[in-house]
PDB file of C-alpha atoms in Angstrom:
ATOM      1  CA  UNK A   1     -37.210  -1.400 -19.229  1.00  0.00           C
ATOM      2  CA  UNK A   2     -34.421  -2.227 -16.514  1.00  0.00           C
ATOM      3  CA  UNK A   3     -31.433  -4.495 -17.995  1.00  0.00           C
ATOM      4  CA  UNK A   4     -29.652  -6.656 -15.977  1.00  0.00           C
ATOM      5  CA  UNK A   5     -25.744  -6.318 -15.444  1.00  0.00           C
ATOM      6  CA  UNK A   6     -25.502  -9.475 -17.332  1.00  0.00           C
ATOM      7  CA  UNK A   7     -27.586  -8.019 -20.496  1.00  0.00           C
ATOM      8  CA  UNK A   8     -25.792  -4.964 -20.785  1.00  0.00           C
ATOM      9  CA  UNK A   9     -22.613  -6.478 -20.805  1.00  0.00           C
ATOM     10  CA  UNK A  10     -22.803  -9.432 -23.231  1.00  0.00           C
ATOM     11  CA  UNK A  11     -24.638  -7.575 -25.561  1.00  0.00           C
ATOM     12  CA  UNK A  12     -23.117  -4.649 -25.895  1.00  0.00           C
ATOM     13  CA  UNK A  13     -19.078  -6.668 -25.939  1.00  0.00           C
ATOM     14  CA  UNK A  14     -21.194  -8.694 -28.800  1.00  0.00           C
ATOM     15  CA  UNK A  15     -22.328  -5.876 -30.370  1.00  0.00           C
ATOM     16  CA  UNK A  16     -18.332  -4.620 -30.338  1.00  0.00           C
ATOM     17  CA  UNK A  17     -16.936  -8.106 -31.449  1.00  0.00           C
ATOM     18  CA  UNK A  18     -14.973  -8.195 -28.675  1.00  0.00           C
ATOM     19  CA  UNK A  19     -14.508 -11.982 -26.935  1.00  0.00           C
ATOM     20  CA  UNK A  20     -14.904 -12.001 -23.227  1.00  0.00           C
ATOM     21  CA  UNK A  21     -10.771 -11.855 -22.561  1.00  0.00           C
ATOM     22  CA  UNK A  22     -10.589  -8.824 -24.973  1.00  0.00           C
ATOM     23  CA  UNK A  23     -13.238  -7.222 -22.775  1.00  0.00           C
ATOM     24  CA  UNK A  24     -11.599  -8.064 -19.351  1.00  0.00           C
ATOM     25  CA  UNK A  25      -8.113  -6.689 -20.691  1.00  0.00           C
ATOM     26  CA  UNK A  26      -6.742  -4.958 -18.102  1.00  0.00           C
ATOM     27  CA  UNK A  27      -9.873  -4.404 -16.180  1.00  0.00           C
ATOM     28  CA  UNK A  28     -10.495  -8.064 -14.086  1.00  0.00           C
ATOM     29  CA  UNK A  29     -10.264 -11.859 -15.199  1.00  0.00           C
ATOM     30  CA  UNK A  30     -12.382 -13.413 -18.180  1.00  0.00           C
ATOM     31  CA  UNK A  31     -13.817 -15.471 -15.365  1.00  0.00           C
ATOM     32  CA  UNK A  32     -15.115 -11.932 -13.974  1.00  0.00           C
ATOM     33  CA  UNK A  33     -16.737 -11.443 -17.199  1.00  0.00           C
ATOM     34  CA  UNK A  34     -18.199 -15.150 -17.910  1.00  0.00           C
ATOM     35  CA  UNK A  35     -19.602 -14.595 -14.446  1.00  0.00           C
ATOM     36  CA  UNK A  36     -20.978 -11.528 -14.812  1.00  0.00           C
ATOM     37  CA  UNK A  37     -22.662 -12.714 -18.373  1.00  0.00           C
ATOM     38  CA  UNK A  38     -24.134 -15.982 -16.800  1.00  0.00           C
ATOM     39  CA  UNK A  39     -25.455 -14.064 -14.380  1.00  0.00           C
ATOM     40  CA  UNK A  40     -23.594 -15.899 -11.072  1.00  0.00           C
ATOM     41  CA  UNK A  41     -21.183 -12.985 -10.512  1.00  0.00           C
ATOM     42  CA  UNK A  42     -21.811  -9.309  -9.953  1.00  0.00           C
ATOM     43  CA  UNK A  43     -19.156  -7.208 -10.661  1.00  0.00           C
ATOM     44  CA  UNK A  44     -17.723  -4.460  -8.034  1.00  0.00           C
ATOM     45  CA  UNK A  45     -19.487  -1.067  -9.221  1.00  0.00           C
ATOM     46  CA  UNK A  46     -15.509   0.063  -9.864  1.00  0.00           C
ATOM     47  CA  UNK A  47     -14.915  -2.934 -12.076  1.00  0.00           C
ATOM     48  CA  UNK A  48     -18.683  -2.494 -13.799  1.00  0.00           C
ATOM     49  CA  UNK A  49     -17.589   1.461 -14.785  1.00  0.00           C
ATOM     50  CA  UNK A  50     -14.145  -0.096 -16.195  1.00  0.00           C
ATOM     51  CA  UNK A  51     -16.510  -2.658 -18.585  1.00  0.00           C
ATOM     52  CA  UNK A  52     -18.818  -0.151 -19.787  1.00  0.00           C
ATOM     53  CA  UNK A  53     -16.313   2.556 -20.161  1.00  0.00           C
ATOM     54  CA  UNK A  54     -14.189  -0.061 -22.592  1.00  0.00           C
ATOM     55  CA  UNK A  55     -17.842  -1.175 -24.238  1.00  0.00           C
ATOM     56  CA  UNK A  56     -17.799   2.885 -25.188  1.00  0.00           C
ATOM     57  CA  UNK A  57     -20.789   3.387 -22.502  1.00  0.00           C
ATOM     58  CA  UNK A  58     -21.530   5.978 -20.184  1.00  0.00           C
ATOM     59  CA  UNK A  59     -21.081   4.925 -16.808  1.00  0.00           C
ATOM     60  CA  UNK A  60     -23.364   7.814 -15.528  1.00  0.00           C
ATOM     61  CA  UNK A  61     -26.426   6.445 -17.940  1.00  0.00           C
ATOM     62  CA  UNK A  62     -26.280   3.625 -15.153  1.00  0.00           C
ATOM     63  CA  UNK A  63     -27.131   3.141 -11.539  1.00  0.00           C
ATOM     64  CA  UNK A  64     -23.803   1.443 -10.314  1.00  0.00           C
ATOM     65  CA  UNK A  65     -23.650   2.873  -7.105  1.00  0.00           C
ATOM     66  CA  UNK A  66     -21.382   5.265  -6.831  1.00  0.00           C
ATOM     67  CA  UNK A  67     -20.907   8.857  -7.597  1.00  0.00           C
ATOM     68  CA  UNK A  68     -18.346   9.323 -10.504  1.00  0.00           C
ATOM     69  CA  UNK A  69     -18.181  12.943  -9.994  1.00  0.00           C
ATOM     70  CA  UNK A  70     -16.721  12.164  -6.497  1.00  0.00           C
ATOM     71  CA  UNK A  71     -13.038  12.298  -7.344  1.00  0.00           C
ATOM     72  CA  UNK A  72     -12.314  11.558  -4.009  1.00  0.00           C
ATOM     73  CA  UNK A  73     -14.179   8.380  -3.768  1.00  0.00           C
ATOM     74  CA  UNK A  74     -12.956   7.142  -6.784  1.00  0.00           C
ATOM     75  CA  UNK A  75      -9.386   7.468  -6.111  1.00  0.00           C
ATOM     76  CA  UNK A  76      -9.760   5.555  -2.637  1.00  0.00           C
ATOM     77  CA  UNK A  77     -11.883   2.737  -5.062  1.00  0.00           C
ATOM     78  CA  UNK A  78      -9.259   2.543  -7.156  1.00  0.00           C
ATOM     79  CA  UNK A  79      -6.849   1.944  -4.249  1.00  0.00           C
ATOM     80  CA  UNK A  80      -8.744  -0.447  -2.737  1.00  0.00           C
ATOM     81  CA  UNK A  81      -8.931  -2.244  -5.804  1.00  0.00           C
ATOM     82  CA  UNK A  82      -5.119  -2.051  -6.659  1.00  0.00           C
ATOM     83  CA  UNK A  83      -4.708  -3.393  -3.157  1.00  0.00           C
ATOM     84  CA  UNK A  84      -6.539  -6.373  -3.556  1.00  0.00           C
ATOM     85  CA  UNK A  85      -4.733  -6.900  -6.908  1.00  0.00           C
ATOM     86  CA  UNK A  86      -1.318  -6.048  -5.015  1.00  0.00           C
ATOM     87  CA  UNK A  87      -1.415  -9.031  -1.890  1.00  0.00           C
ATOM     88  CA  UNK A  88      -3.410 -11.370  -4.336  1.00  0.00           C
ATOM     89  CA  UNK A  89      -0.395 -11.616  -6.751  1.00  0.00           C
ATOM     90  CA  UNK A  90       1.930 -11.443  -4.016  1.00  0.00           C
ATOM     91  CA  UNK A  91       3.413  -8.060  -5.281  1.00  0.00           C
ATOM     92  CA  UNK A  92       5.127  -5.978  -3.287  1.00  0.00           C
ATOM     93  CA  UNK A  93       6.814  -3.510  -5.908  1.00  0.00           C
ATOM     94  CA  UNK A  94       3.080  -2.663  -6.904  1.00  0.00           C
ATOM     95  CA  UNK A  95       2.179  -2.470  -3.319  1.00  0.00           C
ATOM     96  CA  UNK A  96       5.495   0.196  -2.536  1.00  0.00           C
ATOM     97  CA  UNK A  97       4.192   1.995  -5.416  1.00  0.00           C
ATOM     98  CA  UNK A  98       1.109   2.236  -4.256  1.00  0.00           C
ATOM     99  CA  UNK A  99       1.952   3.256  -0.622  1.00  0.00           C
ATOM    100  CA  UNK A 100       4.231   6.018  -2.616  1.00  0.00           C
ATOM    101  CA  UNK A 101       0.781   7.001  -4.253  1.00  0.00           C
ATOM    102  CA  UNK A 102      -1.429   7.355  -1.080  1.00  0.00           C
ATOM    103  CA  UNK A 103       1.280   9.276   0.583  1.00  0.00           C
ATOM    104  CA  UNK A 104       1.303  11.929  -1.282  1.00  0.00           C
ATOM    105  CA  UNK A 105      -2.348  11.574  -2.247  1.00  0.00           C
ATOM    106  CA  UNK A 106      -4.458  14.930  -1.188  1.00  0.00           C
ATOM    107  CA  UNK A 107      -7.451  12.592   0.033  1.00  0.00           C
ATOM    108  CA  UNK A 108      -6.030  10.576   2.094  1.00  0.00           C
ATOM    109  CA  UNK A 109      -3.880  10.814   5.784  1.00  0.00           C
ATOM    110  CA  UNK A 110      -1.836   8.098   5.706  1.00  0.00           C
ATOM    111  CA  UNK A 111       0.715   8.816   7.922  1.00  0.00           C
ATOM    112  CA  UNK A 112      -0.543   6.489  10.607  1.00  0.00           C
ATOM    113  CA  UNK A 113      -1.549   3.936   7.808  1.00  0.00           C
ATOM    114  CA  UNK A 114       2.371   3.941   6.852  1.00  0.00           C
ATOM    115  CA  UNK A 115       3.752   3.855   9.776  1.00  0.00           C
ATOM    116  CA  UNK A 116       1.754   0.833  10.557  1.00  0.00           C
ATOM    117  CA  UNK A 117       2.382  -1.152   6.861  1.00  0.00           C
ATOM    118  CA  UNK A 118       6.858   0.309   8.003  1.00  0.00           C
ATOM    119  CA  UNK A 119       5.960  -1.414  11.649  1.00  0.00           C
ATOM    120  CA  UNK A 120       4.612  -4.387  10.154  1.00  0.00           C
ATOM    121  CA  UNK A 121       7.331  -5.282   7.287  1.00  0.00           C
ATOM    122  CA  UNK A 122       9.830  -4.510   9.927  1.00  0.00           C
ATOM    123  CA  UNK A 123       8.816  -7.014  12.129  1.00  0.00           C
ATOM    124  CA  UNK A 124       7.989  -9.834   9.759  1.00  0.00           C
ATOM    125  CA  UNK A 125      11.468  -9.153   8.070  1.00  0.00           C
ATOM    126  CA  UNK A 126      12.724  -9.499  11.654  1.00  0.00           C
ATOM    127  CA  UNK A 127      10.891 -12.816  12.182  1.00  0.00           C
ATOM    128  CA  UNK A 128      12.458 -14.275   8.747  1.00  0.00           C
ATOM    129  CA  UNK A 129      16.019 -13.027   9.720  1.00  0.00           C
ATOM    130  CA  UNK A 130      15.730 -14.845  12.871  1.00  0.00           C
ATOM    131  CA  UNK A 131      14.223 -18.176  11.662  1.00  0.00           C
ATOM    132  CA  UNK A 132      17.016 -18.370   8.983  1.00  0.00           C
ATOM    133  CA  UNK A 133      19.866 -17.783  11.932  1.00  0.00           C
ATOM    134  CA  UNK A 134      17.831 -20.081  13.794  1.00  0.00           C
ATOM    135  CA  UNK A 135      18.052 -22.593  11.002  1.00  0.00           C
ATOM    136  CA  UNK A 136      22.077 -22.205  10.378  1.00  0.00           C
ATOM    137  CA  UNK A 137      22.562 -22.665  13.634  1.00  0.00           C
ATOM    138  CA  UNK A 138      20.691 -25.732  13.967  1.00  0.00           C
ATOM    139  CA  UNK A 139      22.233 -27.023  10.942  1.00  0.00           C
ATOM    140  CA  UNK A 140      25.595 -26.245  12.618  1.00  0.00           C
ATOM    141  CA  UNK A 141      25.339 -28.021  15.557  1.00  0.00           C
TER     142      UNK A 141
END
């Protein structure tokens, strides 16, 4: 018999005694979880191998989509993910980490990628350093 993301996981945190925010700990929002339980939310197969991994499940006893052996794939998941994380909460010492992280990263090139992000902050710093002259001066005058 085929579960149903939604089975597997509020049965199994039930069977743990864990509440729904205990279970999204450090993995995704309670929301994610209430979601995923009610059936109205899928989770990301990266964020479904975080739940069943803290509901003391193998991952690989499920079809989730992608390969865990792949460590290559599942560092550039997990990078992705902390990315979305990173410029949702507006954090930028997370996001310096994590360009720190993919630079020296043995999957992935990212000179050009970095050199873009450098290009990018560079300018927008730019932009704010003028607007704020701009401002004092029109303040002056």
């Amino acid at each position: 018999m085929l579960y149903s993301q939604a089975e597997i996981i509020k049965h199994h945190r039930q069977l743990k005694g864990l509440t729904q925010e205990q279970l999204a700990e450090g993995i995704c929002s309670r929301m994610h979880i209430v979601g995923a339980e009610t059936g109205r939310r899928k989770l990301s197969a990266f964020i479904f191998k975080d739940v069943l991994q803290k509901l003391d499940l193998n991952p690989a006893d499920f079809n989730i989509g992608i390969d865990l052996e792949d460590e290559e794939m599942i560092f550039l998941l997990q990078a992705f993910q902390d990315v979305k994380r990173y410029v949702v909460n507006w954090d930028r010492a997370g996001l310096l980490e994590l360009k720190k992280t993919l630079t020296n990263s043995k999957f992935v090139h990212t000179k050009t990628i970095i050199e873009r992000t450098n290009e990018r902050t560079n300018e927008r710093t730019n932009e704010r350093t003028n607007e704020r002259t701009n401002e004092r001066t029109n303040e002056r005058t």
